[in-house]
PDB file of C-alpha atoms and ligand atoms in Angstrom:
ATOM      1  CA  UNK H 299     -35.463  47.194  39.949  1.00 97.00           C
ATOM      2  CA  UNK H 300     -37.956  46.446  37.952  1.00 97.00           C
ATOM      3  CA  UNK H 301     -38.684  42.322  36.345  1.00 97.00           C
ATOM      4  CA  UNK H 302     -39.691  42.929  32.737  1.00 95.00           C
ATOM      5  CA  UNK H 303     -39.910  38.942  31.478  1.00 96.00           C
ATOM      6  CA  UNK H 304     -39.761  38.608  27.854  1.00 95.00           C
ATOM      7  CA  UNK H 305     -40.997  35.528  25.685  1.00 96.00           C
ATOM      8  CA  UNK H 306     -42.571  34.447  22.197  1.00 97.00           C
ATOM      9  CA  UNK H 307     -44.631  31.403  20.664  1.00 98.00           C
ATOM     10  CA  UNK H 308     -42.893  28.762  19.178  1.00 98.00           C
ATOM     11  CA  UNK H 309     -44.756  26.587  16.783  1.00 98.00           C
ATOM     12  CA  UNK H 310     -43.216  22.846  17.143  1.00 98.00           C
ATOM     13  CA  UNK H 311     -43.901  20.508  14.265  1.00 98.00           C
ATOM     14  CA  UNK H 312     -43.755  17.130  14.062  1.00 97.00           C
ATOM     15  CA  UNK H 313     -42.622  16.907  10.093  1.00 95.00           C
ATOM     16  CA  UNK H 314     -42.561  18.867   7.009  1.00 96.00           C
ATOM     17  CA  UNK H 315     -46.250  17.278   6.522  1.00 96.00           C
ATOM     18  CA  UNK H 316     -47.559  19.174   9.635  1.00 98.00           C
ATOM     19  CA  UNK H 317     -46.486  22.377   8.158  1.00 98.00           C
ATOM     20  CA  UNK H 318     -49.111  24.933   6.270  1.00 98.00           C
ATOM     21  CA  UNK H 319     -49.161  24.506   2.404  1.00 98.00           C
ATOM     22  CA  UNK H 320     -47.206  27.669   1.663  1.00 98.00           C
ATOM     23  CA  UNK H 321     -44.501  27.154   4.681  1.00 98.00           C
ATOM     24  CA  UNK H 322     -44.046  23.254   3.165  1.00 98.00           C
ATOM     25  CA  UNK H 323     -43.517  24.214   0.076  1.00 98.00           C
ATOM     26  CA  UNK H 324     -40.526  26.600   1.307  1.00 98.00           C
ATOM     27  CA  UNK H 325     -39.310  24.496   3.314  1.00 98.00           C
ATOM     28  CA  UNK H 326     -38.710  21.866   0.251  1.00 98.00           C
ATOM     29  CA  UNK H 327     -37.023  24.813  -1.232  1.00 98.00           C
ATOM     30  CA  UNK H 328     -34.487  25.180   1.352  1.00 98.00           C
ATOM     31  CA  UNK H 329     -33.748  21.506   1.562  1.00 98.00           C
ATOM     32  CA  UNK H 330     -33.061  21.829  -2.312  1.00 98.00           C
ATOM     33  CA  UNK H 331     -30.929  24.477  -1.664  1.00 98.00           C
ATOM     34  CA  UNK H 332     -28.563  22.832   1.195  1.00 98.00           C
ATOM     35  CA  UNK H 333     -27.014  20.237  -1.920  1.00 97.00           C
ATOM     36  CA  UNK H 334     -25.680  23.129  -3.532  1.00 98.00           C
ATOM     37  CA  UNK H 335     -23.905  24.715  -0.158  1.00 98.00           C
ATOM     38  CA  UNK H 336     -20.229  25.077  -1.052  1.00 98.00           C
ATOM     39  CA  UNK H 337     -18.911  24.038   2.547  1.00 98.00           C
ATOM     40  CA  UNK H 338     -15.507  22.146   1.821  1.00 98.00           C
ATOM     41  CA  UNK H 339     -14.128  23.564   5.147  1.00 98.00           C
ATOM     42  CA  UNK H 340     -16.986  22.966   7.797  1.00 98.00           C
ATOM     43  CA  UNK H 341     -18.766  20.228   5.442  1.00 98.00           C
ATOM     44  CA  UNK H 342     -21.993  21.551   7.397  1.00 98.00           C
ATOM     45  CA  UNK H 343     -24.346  22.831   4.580  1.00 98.00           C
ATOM     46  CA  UNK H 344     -27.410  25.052   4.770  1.00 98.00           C
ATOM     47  CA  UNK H 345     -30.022  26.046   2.651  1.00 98.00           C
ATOM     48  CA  UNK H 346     -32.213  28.838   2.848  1.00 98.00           C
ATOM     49  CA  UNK H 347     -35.338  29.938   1.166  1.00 98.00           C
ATOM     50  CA  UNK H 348     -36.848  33.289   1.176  1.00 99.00           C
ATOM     51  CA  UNK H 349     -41.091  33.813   0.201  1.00 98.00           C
ATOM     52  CA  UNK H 350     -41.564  36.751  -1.447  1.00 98.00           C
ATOM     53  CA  UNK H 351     -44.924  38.946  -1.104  1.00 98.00           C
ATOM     54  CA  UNK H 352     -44.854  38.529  -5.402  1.00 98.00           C
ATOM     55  CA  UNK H 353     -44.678  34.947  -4.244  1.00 98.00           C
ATOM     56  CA  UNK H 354     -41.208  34.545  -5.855  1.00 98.00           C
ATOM     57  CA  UNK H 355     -39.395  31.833  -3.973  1.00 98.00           C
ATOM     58  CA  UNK H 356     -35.186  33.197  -3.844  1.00 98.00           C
ATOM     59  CA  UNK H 357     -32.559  30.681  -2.291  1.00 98.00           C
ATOM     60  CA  UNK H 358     -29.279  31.082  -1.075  1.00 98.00           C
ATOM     61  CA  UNK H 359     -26.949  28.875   0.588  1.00 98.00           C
ATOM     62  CA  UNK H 360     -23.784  28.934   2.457  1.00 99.00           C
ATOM     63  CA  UNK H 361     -20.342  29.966   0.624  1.00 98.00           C
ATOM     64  CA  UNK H 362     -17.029  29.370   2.375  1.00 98.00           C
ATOM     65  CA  UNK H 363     -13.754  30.738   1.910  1.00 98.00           C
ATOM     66  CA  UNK H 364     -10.439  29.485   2.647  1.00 98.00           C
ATOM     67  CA  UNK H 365     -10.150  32.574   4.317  1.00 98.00           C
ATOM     68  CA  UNK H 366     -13.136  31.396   6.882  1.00 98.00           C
ATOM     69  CA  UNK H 367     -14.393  35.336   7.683  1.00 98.00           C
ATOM     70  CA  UNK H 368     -15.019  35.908   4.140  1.00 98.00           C
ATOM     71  CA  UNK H 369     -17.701  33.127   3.651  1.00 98.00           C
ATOM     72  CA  UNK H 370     -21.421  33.966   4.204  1.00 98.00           C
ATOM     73  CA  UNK H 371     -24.426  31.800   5.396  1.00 98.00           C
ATOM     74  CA  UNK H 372     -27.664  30.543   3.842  1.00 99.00           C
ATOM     75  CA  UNK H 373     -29.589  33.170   5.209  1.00 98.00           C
ATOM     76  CA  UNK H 374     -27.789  35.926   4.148  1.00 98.00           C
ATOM     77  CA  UNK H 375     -26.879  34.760   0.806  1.00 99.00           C
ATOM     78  CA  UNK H 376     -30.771  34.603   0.358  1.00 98.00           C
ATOM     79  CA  UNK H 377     -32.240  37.428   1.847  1.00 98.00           C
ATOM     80  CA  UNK H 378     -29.141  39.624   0.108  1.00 98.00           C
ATOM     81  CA  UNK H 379     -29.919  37.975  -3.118  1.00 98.00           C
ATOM     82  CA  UNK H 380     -33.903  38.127  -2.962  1.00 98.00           C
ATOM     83  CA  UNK H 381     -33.401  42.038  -2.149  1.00 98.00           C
ATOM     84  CA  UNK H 382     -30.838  42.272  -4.965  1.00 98.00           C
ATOM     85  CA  UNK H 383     -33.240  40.689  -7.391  1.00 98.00           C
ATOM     86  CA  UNK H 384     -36.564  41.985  -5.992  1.00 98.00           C
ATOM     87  CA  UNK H 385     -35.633  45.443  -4.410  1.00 97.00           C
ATOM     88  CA  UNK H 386     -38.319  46.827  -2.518  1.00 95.00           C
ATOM     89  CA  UNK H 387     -40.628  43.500  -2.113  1.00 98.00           C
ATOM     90  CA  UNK H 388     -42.457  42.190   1.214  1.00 98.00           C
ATOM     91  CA  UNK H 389     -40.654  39.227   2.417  1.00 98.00           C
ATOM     92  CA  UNK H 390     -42.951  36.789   4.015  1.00 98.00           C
ATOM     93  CA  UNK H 391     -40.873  34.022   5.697  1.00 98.00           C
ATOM     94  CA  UNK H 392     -37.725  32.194   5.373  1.00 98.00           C
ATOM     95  CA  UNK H 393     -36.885  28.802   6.183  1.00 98.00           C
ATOM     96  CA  UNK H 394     -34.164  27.245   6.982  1.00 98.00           C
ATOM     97  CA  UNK H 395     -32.350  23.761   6.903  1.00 98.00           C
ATOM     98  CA  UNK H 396     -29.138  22.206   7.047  1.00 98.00           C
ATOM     99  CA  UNK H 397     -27.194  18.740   6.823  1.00 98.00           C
ATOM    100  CA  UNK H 398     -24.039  17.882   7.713  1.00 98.00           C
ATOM    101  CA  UNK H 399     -21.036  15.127   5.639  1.00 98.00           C
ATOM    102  CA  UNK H 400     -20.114  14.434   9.269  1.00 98.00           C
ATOM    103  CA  UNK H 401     -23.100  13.204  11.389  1.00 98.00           C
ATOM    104  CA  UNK H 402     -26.803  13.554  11.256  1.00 98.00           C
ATOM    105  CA  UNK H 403     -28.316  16.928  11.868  1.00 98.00           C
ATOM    106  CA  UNK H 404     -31.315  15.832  14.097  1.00 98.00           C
ATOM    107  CA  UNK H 405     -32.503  19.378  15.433  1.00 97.00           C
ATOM    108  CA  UNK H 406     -33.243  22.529  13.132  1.00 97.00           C
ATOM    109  CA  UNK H 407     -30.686  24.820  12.559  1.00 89.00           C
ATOM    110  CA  UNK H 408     -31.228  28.339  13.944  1.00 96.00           C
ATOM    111  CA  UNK H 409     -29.919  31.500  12.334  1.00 98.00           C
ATOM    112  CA  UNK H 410     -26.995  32.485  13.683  1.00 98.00           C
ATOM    113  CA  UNK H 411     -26.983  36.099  15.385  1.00 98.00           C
ATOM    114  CA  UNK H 412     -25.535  38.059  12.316  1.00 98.00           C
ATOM    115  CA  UNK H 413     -28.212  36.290  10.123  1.00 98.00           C
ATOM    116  CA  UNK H 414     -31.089  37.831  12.696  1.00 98.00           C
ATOM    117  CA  UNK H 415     -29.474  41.206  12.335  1.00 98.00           C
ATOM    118  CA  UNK H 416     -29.824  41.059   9.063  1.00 98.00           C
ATOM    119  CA  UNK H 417     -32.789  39.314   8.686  1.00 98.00           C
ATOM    120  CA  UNK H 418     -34.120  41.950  11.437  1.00 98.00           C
ATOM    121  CA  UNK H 419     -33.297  44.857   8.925  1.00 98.00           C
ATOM    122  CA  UNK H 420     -35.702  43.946   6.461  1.00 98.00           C
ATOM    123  CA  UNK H 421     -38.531  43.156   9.086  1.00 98.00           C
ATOM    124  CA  UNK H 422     -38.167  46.853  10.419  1.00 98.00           C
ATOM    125  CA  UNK H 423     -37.605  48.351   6.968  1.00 97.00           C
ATOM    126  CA  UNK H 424     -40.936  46.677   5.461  1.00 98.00           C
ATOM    127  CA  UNK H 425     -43.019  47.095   9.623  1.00 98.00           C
ATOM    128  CA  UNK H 426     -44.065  43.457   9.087  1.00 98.00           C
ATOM    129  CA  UNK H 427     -43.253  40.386  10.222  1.00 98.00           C
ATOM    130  CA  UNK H 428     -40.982  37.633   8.956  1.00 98.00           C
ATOM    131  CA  UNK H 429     -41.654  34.071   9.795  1.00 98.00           C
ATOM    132  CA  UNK H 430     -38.557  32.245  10.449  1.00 98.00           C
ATOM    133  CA  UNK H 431     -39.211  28.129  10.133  1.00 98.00           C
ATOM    134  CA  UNK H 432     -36.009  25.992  10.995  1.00 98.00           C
ATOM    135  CA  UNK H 433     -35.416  22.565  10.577  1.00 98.00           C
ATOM    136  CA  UNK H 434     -32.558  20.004  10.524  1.00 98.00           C
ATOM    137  CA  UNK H 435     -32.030  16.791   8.454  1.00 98.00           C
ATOM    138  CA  UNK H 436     -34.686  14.842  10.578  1.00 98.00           C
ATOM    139  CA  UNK H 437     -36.336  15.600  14.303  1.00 97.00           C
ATOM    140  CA  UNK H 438     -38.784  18.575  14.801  1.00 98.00           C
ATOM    141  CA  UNK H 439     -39.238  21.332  12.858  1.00 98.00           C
ATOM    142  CA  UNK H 440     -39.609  25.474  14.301  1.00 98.00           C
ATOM    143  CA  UNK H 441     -41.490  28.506  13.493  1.00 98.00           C
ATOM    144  CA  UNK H 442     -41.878  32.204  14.678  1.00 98.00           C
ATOM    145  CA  UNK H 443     -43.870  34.370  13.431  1.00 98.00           C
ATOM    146  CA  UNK H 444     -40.849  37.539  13.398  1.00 98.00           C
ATOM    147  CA  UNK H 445     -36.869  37.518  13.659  1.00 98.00           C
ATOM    148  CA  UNK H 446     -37.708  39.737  16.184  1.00 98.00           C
ATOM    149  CA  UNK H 447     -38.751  36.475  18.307  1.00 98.00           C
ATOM    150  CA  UNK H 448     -35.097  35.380  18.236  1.00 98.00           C
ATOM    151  CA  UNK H 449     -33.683  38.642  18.460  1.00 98.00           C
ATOM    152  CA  UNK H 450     -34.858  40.887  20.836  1.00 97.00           C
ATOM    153  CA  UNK H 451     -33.928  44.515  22.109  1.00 96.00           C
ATOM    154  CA  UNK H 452     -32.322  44.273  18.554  1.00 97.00           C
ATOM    155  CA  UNK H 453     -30.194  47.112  17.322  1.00 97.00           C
ATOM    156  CA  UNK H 454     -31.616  49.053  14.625  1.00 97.00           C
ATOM    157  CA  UNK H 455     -31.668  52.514  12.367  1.00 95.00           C
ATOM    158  CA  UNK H 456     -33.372  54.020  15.022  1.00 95.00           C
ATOM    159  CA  UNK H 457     -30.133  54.077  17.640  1.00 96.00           C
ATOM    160  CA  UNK H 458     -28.998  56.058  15.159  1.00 97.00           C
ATOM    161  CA  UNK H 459     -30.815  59.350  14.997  1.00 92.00           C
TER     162      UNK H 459
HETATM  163  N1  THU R  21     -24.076  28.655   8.674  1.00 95.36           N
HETATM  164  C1  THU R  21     -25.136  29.115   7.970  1.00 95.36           C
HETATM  165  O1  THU R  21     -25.167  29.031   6.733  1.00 95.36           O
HETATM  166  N2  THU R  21     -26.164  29.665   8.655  1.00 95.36           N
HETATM  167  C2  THU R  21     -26.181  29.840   9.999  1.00 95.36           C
HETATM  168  O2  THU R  21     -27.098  30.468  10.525  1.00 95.36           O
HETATM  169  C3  THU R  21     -25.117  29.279  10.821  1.00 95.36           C
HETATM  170  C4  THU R  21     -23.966  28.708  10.111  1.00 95.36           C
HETATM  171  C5  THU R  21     -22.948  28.104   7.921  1.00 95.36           C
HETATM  172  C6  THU R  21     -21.708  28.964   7.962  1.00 95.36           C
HETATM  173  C7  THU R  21     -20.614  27.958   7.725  1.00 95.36           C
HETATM  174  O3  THU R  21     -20.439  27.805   6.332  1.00 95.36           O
HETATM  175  C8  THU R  21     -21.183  26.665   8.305  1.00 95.36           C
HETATM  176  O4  THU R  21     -22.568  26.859   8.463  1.00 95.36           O
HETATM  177  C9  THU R  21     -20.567  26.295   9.647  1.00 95.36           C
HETATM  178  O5  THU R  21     -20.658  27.326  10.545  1.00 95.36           O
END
């Protein structure tokens, strides 16, 4: 048996302020974006925002459904909508955020693992990084430089032939 010990760099920020220009400024976008979640079932809303390589900023954020399966999240909303609109584009980074009507959201929110999947697809499709920065309604805010950070050994087009 062989140990193969795998890790990535995780960029801890104090507050939005800390952040690089460009990441700040997407970050504001995704906090925009978590008013307009539609969340009447979990009341926990999200807001994602997606930087484009045409520097086009696309947002998305979580739609329930009374029939919970059939509601998406933030993340995929966006990046689904920002490939809609801009087939074929570089995405850059995404960031994430969320708040909640029921307490105070005081660590980022991570993606959950269907959201890396499909994040993930894009990354491989376009052989270039996406920069995933999380944060919550206050505390510390996260970056990685690729989904594939968050997701590794992931599953992709190449399993299948
Ligand atoms: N949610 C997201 O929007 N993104 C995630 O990565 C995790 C969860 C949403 C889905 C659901 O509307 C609510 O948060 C509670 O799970």
């Amino acid at each position: 048996m062989k140990l193969r010990k795998i890790g990535f760099d995780l960029m801890v920020y104090e507050s939005v302020d800390e952040l690089e220009k460009e990441d700040q400024i997407l970050m504001i976008e995704a906090v925009k974006a978590r008013n307009n979640a539609y969340s009447p079932y979990s009341k926990f809303n999200v807001g994602a925002a997606v930087l484009l390589d045409n520097d086009e900023i696309v947002i998305g954020n979580n739609q329930e459904n009374a029939s919970y399966p059939s509601g998406l999240c933030a993340e995929r909303v966006a990046i689904f909508y920002a490939s809609a609109k801009f087939p074929g584009i570089g995405i850059k980074a995404i960031a994430i955020s969320a708040t909640s009507k029921n307490f105070v959201v005081d660590k980022p929110a991570a993606p959950c693992g269907n959201c890396r999947q499909s994040i993930s697809e894009y990354e491989i499709k376009q052989l270039r990084p996406i920069s995933i920065i999380m944060s919550g309604e206050t505390g510390e805010i996260l970056k990685c430089k690729s989904v594939s950070d968050i997701l590794p050994l992931a599953f992709s087009s190449a399993f299948l032939g």
